[in-house]
PDB file of C-alpha atoms in Angstrom:
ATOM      1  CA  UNK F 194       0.000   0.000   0.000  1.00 40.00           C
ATOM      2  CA  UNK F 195       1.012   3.465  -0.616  1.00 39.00           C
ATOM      3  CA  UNK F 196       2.147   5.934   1.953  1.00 39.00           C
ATOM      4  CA  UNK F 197      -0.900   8.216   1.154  1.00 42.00           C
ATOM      5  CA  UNK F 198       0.794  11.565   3.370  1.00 42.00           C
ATOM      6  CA  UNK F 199       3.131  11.802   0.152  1.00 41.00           C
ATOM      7  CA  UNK F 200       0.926  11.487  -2.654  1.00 42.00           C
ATOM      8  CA  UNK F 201      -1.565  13.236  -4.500  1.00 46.00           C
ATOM      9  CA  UNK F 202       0.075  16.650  -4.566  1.00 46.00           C
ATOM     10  CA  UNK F 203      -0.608  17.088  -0.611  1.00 47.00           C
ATOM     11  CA  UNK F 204       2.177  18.904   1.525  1.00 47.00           C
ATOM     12  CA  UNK F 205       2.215  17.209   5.180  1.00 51.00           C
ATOM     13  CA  UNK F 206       2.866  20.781   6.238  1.00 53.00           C
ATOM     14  CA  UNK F 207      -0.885  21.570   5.684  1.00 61.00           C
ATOM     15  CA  UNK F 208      -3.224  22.385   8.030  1.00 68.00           C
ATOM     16  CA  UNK F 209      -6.365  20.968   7.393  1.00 75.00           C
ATOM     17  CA  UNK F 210      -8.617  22.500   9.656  1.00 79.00           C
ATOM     18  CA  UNK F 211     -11.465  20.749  11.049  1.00 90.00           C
ATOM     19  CA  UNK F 212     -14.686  21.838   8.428  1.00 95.00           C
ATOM     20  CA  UNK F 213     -18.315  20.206   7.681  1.00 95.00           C
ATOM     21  CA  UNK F 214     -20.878  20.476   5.435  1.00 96.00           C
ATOM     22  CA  UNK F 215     -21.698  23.728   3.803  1.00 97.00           C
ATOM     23  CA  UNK F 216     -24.811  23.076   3.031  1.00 95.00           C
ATOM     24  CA  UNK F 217     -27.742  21.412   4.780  1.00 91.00           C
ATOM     25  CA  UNK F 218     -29.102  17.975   2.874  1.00 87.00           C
ATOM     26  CA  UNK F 219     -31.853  15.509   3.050  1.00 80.00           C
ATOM     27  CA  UNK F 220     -29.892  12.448   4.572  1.00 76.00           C
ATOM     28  CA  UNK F 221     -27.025  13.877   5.973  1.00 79.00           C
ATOM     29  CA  UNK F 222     -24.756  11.964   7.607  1.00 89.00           C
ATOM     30  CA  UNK F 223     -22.831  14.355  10.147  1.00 89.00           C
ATOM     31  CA  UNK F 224     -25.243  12.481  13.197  1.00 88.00           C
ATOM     32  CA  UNK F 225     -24.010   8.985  12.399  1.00 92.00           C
ATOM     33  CA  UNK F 226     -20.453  10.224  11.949  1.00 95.00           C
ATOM     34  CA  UNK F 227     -19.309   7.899  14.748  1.00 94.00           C
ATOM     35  CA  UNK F 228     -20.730   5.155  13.059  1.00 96.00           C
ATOM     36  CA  UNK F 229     -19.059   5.625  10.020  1.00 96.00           C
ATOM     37  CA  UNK F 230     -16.037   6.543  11.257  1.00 96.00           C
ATOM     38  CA  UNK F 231     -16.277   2.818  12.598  1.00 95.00           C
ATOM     39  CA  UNK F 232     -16.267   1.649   9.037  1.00 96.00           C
ATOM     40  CA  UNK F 233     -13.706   3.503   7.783  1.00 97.00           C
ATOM     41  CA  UNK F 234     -11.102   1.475   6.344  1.00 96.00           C
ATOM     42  CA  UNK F 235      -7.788   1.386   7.751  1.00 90.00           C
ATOM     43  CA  UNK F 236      -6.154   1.609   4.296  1.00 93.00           C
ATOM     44  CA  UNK F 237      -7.029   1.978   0.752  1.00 96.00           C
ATOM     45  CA  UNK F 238      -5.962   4.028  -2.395  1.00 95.00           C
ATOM     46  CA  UNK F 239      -8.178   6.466  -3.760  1.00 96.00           C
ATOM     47  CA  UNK F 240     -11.650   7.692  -2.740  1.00 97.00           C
ATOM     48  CA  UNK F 241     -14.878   7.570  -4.561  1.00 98.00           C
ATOM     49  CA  UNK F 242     -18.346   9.517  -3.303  1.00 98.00           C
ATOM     50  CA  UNK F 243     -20.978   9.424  -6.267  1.00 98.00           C
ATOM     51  CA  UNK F 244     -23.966  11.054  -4.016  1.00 97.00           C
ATOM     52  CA  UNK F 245     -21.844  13.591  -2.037  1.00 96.00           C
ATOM     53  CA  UNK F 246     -24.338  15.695  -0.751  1.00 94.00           C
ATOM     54  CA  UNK F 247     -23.606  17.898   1.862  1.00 95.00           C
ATOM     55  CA  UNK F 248     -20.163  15.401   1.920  1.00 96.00           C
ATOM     56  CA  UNK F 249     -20.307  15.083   5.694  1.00 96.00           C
ATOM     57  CA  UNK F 250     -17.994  11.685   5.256  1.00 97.00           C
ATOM     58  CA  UNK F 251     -15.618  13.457   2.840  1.00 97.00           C
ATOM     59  CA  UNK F 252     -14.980  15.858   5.251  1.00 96.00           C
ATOM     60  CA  UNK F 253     -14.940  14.049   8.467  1.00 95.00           C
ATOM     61  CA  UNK F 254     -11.625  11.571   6.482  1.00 95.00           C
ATOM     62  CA  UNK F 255      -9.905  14.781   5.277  1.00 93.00           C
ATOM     63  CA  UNK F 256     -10.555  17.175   8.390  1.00 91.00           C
ATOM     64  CA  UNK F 257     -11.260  15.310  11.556  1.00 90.00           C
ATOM     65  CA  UNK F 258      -9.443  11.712  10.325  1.00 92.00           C
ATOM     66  CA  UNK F 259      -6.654  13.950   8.792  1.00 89.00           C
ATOM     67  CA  UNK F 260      -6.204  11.418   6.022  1.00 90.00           C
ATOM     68  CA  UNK F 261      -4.678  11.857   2.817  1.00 87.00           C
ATOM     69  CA  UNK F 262      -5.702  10.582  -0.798  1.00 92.00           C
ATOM     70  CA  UNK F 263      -7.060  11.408  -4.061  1.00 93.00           C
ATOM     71  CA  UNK F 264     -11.077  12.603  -4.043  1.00 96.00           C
ATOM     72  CA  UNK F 265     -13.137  11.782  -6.594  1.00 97.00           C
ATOM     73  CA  UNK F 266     -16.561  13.289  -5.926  1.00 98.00           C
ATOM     74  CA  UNK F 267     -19.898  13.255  -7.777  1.00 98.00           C
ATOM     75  CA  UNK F 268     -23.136  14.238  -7.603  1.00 96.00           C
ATOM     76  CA  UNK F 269     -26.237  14.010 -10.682  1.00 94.00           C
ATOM     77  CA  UNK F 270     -27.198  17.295  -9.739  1.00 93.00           C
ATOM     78  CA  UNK F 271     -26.047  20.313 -11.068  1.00 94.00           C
ATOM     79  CA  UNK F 272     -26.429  23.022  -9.198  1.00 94.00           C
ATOM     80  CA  UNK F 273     -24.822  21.496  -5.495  1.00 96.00           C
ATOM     81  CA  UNK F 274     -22.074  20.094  -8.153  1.00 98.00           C
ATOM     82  CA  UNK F 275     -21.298  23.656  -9.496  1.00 98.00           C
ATOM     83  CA  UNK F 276     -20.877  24.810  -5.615  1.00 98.00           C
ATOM     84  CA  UNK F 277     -18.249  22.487  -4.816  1.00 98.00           C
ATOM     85  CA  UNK F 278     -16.669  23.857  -7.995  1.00 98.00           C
ATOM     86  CA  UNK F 279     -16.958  27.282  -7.114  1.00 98.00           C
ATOM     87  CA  UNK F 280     -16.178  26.609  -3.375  1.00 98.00           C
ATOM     88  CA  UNK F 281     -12.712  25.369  -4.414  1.00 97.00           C
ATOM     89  CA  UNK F 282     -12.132  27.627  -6.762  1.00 96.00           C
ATOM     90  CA  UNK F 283     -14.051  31.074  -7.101  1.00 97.00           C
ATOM     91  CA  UNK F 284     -14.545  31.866  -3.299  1.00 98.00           C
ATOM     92  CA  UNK F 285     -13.542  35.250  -2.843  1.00 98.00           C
ATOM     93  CA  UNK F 286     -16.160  36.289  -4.585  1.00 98.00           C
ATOM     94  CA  UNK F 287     -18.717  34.009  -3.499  1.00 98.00           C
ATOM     95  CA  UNK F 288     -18.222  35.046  -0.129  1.00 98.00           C
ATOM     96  CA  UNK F 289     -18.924  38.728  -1.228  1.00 98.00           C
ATOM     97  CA  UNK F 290     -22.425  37.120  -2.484  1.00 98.00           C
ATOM     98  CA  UNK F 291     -23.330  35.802   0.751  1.00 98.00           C
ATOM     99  CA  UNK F 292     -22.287  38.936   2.528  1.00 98.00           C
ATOM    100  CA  UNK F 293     -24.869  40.771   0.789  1.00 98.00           C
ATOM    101  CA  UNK F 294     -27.563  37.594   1.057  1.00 98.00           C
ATOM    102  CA  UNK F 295     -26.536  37.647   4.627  1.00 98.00           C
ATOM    103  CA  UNK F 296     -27.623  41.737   5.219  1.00 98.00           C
ATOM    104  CA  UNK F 297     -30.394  41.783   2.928  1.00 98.00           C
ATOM    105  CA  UNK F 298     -32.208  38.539   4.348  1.00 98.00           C
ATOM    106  CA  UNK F 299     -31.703  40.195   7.742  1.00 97.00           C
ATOM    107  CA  UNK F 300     -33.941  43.114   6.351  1.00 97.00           C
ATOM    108  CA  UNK F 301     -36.646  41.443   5.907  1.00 97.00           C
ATOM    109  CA  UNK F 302     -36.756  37.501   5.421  1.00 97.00           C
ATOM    110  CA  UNK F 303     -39.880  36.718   3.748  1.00 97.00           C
ATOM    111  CA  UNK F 304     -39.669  39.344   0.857  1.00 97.00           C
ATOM    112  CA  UNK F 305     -36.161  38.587   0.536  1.00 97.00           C
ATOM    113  CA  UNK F 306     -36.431  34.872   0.587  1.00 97.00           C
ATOM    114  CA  UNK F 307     -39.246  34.753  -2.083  1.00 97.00           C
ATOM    115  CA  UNK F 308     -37.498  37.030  -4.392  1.00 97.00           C
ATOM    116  CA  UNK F 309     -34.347  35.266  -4.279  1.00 97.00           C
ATOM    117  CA  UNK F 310     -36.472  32.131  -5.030  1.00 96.00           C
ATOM    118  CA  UNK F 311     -38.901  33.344  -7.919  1.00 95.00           C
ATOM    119  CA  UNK F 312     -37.079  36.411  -9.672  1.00 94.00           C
ATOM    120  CA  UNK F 313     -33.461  36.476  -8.770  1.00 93.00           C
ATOM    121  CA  UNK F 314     -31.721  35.780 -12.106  1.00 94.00           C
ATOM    122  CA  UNK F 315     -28.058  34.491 -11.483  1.00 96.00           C
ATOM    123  CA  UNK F 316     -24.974  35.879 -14.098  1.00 96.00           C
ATOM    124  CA  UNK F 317     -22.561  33.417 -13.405  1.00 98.00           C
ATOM    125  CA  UNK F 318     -21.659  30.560 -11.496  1.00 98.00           C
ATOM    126  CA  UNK F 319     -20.483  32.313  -8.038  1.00 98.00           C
ATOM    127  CA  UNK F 320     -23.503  34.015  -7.883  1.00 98.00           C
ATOM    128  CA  UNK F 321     -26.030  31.388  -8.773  1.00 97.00           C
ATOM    129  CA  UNK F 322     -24.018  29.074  -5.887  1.00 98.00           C
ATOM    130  CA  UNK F 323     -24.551  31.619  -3.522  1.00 98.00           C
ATOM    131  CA  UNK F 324     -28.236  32.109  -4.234  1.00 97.00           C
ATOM    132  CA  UNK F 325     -28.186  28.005  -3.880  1.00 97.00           C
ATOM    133  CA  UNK F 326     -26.440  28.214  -0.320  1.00 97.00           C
ATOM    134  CA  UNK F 327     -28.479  31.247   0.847  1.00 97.00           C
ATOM    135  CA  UNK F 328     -31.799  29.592  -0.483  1.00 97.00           C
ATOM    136  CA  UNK F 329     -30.600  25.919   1.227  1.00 95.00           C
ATOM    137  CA  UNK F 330     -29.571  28.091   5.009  1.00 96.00           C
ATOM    138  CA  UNK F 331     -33.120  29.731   5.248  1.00 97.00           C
ATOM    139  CA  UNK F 332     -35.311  27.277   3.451  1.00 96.00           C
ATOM    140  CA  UNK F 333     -37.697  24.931   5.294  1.00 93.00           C
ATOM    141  CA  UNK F 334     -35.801  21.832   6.963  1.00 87.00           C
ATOM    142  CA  UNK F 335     -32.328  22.698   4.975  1.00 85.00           C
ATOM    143  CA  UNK F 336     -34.128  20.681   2.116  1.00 86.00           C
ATOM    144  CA  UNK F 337     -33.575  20.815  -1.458  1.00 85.00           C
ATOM    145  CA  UNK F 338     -36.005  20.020  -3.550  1.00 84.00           C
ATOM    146  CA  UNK F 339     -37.489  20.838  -7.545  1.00 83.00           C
ATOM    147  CA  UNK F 340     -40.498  20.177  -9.414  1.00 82.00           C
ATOM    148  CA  UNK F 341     -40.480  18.596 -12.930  1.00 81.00           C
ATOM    149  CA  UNK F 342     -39.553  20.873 -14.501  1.00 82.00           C
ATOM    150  CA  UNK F 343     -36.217  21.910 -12.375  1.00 81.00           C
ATOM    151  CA  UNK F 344     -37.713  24.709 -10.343  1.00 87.00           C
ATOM    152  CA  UNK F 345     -36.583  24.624  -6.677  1.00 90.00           C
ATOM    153  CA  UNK F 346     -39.818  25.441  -4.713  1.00 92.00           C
ATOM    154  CA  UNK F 347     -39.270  25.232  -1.184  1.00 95.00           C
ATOM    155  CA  UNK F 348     -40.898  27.169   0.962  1.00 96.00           C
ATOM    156  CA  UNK F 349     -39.161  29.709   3.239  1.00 96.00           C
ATOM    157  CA  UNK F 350     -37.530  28.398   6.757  1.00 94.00           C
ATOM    158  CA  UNK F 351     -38.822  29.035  10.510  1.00 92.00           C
ATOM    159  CA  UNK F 352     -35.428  30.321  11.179  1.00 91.00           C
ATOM    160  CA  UNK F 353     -34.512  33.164  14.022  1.00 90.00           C
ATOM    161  CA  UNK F 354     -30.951  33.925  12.826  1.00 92.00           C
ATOM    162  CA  UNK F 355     -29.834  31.829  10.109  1.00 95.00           C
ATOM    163  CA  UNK F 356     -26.293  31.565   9.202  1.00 97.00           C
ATOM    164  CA  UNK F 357     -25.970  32.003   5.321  1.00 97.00           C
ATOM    165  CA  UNK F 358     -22.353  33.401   4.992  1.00 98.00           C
ATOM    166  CA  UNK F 359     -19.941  30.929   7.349  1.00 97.00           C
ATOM    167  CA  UNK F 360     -17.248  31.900   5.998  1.00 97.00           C
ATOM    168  CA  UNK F 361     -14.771  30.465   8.432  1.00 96.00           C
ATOM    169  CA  UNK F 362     -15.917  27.063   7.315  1.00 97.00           C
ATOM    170  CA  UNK F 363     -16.072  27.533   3.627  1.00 98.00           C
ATOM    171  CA  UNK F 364     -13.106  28.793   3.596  1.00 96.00           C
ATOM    172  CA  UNK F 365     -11.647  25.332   5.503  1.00 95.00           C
ATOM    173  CA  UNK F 366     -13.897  23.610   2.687  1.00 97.00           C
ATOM    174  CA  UNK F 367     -12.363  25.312   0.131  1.00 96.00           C
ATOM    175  CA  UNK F 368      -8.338  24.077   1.275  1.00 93.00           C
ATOM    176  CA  UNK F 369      -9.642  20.710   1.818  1.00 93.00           C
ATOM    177  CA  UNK F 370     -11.233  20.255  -1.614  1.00 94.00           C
ATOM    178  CA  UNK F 371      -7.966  21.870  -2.996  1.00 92.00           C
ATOM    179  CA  UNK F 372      -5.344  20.448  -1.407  1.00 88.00           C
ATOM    180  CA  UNK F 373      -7.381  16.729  -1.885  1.00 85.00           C
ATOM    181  CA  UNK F 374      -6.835  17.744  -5.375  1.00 84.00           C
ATOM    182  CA  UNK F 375     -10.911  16.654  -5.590  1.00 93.00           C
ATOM    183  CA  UNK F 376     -12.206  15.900  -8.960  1.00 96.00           C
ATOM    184  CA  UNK F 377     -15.405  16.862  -8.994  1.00 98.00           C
ATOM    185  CA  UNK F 378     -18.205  16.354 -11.997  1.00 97.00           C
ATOM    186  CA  UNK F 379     -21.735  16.221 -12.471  1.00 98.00           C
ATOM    187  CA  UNK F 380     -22.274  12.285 -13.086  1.00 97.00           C
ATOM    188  CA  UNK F 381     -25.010   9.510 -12.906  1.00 96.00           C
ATOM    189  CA  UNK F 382     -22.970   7.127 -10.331  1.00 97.00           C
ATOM    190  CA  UNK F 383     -21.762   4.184 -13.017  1.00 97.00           C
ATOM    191  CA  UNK F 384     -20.188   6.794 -14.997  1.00 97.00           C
ATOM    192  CA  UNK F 385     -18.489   8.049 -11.910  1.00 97.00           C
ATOM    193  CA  UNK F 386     -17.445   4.460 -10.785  1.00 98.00           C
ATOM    194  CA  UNK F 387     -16.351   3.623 -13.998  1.00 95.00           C
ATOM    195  CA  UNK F 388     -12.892   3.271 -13.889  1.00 94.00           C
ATOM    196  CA  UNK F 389     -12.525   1.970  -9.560  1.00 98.00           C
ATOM    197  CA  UNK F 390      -9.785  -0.724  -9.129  1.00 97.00           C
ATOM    198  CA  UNK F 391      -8.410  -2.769  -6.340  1.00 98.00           C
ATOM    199  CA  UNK F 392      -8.558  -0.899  -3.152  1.00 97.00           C
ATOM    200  CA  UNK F 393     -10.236   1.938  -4.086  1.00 98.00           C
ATOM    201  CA  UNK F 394     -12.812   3.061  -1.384  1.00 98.00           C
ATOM    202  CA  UNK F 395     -16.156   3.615  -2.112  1.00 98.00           C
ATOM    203  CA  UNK F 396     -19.146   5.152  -0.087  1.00 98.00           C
ATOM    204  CA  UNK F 397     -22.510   5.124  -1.443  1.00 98.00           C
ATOM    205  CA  UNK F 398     -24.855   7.206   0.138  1.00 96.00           C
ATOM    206  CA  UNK F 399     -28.183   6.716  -2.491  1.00 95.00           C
ATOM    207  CA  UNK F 400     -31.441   8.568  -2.214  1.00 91.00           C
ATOM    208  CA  UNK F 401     -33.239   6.187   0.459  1.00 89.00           C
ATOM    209  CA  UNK F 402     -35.552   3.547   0.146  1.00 87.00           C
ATOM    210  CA  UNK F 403     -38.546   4.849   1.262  1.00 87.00           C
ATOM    211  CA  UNK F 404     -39.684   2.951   4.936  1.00 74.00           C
ATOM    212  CA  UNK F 405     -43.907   3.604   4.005  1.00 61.00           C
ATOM    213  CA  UNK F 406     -45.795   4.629   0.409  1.00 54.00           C
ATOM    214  CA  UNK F 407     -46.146   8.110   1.769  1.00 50.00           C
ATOM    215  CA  UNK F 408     -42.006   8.578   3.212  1.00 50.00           C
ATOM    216  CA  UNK F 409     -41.517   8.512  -0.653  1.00 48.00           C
ATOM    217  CA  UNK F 410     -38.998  11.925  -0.814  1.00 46.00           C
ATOM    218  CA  UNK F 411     -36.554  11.461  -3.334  1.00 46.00           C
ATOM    219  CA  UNK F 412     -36.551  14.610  -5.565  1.00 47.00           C
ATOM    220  CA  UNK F 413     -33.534  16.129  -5.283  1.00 48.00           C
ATOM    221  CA  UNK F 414     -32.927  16.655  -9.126  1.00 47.00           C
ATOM    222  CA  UNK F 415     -36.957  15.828 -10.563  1.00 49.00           C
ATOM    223  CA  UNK F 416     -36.050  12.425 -11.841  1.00 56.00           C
ATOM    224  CA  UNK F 417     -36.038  10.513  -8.406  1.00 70.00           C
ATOM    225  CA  UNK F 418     -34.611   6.994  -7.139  1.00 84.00           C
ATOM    226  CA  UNK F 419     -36.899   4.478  -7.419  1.00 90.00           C
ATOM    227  CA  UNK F 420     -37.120   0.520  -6.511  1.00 94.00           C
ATOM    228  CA  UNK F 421     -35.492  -0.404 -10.105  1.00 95.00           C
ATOM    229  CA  UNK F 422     -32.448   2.293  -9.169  1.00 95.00           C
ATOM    230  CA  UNK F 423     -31.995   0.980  -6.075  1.00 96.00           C
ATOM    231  CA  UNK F 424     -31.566  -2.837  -7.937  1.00 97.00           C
ATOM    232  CA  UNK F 425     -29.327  -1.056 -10.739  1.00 97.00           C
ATOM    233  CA  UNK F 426     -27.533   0.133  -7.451  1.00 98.00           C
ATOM    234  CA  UNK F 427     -27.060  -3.286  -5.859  1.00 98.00           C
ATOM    235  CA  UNK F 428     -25.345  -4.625  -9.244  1.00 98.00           C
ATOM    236  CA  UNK F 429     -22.974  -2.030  -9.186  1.00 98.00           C
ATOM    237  CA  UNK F 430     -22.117  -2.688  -5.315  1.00 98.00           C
ATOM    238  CA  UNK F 431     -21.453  -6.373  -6.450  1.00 98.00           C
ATOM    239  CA  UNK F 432     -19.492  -5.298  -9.663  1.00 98.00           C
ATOM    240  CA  UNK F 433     -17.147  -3.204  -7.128  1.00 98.00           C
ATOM    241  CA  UNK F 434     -16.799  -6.188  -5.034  1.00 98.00           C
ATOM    242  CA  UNK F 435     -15.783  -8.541  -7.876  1.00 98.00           C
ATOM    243  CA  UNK F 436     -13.138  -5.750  -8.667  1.00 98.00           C
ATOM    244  CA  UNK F 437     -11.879  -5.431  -5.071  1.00 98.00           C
ATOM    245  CA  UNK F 438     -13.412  -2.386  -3.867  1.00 98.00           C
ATOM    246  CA  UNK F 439     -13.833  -1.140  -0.687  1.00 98.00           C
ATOM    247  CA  UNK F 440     -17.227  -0.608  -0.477  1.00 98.00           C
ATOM    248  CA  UNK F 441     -19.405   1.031   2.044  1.00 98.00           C
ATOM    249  CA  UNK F 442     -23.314   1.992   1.616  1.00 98.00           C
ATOM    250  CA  UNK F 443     -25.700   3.438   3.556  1.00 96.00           C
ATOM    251  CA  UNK F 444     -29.717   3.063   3.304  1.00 95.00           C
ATOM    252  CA  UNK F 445     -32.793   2.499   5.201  1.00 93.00           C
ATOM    253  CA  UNK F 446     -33.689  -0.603   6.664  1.00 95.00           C
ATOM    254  CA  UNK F 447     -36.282  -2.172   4.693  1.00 95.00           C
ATOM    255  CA  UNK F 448     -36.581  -5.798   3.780  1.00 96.00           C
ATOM    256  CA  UNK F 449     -36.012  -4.934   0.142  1.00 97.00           C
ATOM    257  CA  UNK F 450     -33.011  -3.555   0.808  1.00 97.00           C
ATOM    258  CA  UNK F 451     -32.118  -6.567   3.162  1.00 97.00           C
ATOM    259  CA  UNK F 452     -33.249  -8.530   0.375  1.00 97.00           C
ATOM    260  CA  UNK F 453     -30.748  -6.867  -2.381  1.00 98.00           C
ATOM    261  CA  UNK F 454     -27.737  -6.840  -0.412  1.00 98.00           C
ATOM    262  CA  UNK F 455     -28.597 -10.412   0.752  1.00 97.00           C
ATOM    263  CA  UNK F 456     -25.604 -11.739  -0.281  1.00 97.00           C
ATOM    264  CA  UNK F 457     -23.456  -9.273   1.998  1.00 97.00           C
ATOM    265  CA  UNK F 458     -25.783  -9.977   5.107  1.00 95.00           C
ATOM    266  CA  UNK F 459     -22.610 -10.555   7.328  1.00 95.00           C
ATOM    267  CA  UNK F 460     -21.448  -7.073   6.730  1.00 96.00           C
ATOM    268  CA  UNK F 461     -24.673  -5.206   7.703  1.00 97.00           C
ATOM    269  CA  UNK F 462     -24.876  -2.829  10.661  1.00 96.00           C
ATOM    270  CA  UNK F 463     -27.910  -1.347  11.777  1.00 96.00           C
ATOM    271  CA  UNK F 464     -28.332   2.086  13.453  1.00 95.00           C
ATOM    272  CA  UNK F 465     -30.275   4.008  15.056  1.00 90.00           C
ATOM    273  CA  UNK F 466     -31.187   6.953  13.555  1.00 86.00           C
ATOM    274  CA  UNK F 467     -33.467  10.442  13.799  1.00 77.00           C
ATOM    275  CA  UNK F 468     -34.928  11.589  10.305  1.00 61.00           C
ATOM    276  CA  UNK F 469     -34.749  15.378  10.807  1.00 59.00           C
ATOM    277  CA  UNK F 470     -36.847  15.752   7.393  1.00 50.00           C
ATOM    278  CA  UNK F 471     -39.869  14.638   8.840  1.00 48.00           C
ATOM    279  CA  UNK F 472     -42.445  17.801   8.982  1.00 51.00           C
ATOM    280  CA  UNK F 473     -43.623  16.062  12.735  1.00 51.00           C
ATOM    281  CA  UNK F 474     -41.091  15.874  15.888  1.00 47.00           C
ATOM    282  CA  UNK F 475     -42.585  13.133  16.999  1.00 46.00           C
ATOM    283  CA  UNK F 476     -42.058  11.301  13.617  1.00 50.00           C
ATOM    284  CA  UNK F 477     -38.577  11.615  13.650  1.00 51.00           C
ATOM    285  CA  UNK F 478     -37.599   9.703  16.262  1.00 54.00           C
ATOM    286  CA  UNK F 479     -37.193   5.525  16.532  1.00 66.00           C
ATOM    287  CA  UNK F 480     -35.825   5.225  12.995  1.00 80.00           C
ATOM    288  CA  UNK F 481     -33.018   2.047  12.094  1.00 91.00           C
ATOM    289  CA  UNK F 482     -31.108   2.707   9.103  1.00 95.00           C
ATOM    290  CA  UNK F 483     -28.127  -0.089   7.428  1.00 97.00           C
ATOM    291  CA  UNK F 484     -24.867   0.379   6.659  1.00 97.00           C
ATOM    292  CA  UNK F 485     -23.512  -2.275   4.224  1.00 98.00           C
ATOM    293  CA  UNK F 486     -19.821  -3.371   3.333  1.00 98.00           C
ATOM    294  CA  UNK F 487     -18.097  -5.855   1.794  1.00 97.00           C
ATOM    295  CA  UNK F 488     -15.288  -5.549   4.132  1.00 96.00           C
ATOM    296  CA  UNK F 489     -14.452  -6.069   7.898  1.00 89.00           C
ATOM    297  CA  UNK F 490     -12.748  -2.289   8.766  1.00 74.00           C
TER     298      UNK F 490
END
């Protein structure tokens, strides 16, 4: 195995300071960090997340594990995609965005909220990424969500004083996707897995299966995740273990889940989880969720 602290363009002299998600997302994983942190592998090559999300995991190796490696992260949706982009690489000015989100929300939230929603007009990336991060911090439950036809329609947050410009932590973000040297893309996930070999590490983390008929949110980008993605999903897990993969996966605990990763039923852990998504308190409570491997960490 490779001595990962002198690869990959990273200086050991860097300080990677400790940062977390920038953005708020529907199945976040920062409250079962300790259980994936559990999971972790104790060595492997690269790094592959095809449904980063608000990256929780990502960050938690590179910040709080202080590992080292090559990050190849992916995402079907555009917009959090061009973020990370802009994150890493435009965020002077972005910050300068937020500022001005940041004083003008203060103003007045609801007006300001609804016309950054239905007639704000981006011009260029850093400015449509910081309408997406302002629009995510004040937005009800964090959650991002579009119609079929693309439009984000969310309604405004219950929020006292929401945080839209953090600029401590982007700007910890921003060194840790640079210094990973992080390839980032808009991709469906076999595209993005396309090329894993032997020891590469892998963590899915798929829209979820849903646990009733009605617990059916998967609209993130207006095409969803259905029971026939989830199966596509399972043949790619075993394609990455007949390569030698390090894979790890995360989903709710459902017997057709059980029933796809069947043949890796020594290698499932289940959690206890809340589901902060759900409109009622009481509702989010009680919840077990799985995390698959292929390994033993």
């Amino acid at each position: 195995m490779v001595n990962l602290e002198s690869v990959h363009g990273y200086s050991h002299v860097v300080d990677l300071r400790h940062c977390y998600p920038y953005v708020k997302w529907a199945g976040g994983k920062t409250q079962i960090l300790s259980d994936l942190d559990s999971m972790i592998p104790s060595q492997f090559n690269r790094y592959f997340e095809p449904f980063i999300g608000g990256g929780a995991m990502f960050f938690h190796l590179v910040s709080d594990r202080n590992m080292r490696f090559a990050a190849y992260l992916s995402d079907i949706n555009q917009e959090l995609i061009t973020a990370y982009q802009v994150v890493k690489n435009d965020l002077k000015e972005l910050i300068q965005h937020l500022r001005k989100h940041q004083r003008e929300y203060n103003k007045n939230p609801h007006e300001y909220y609804y016309k950054l929603r239905d007639k704000t007009k981006p011009r260029n990336d850093a400015e449509m990424t910081a309408r997406f991060i302002a629009l995510n911090k004040t937005c009800y439950n964090g959650l991002y969500r579009v119609n079929r036809n693309g439009i984000f329609n969310v309604p405004m947050g219950r929020y006292k004083n929401p945080v839209i410009c953090d600029s401590t932590n982007l700007e910890n973000v921003s060194t840790a996707l640079r210094y990973s040297k992080a390839v980032i893309q808009v991709a469906d996930y076999r595209e993005a897995l396309h090329n894993t070999e032997k020891d590469d590490f892998i963590y899915l983390d798929p829209p979820y299966h849903p646990m009733s008929s009605t617990a059916n949110f998967t609209g993130y980008t207006g095409f969803g995740f259905g029971d026939k993605d989830q199966s596509e999903l399972a043949k790619v897990f075993a394609e990455l273990n007949d390569r030698n993969c390090k894979v790890l996966l995360s989903d709710s605990d459902t017997p057709f889940i059980r029933k796809l990763y069947s043949g890796f039923s020594s290698y499932i852990k289940e959690i206890k989880v809340s589901r902060v998504i759900n409109c009622k308190a009481s509702k989010r409570l009680g919840h077990t969720e799985l995390l698959i491997s292929n390994y033993t960490s």
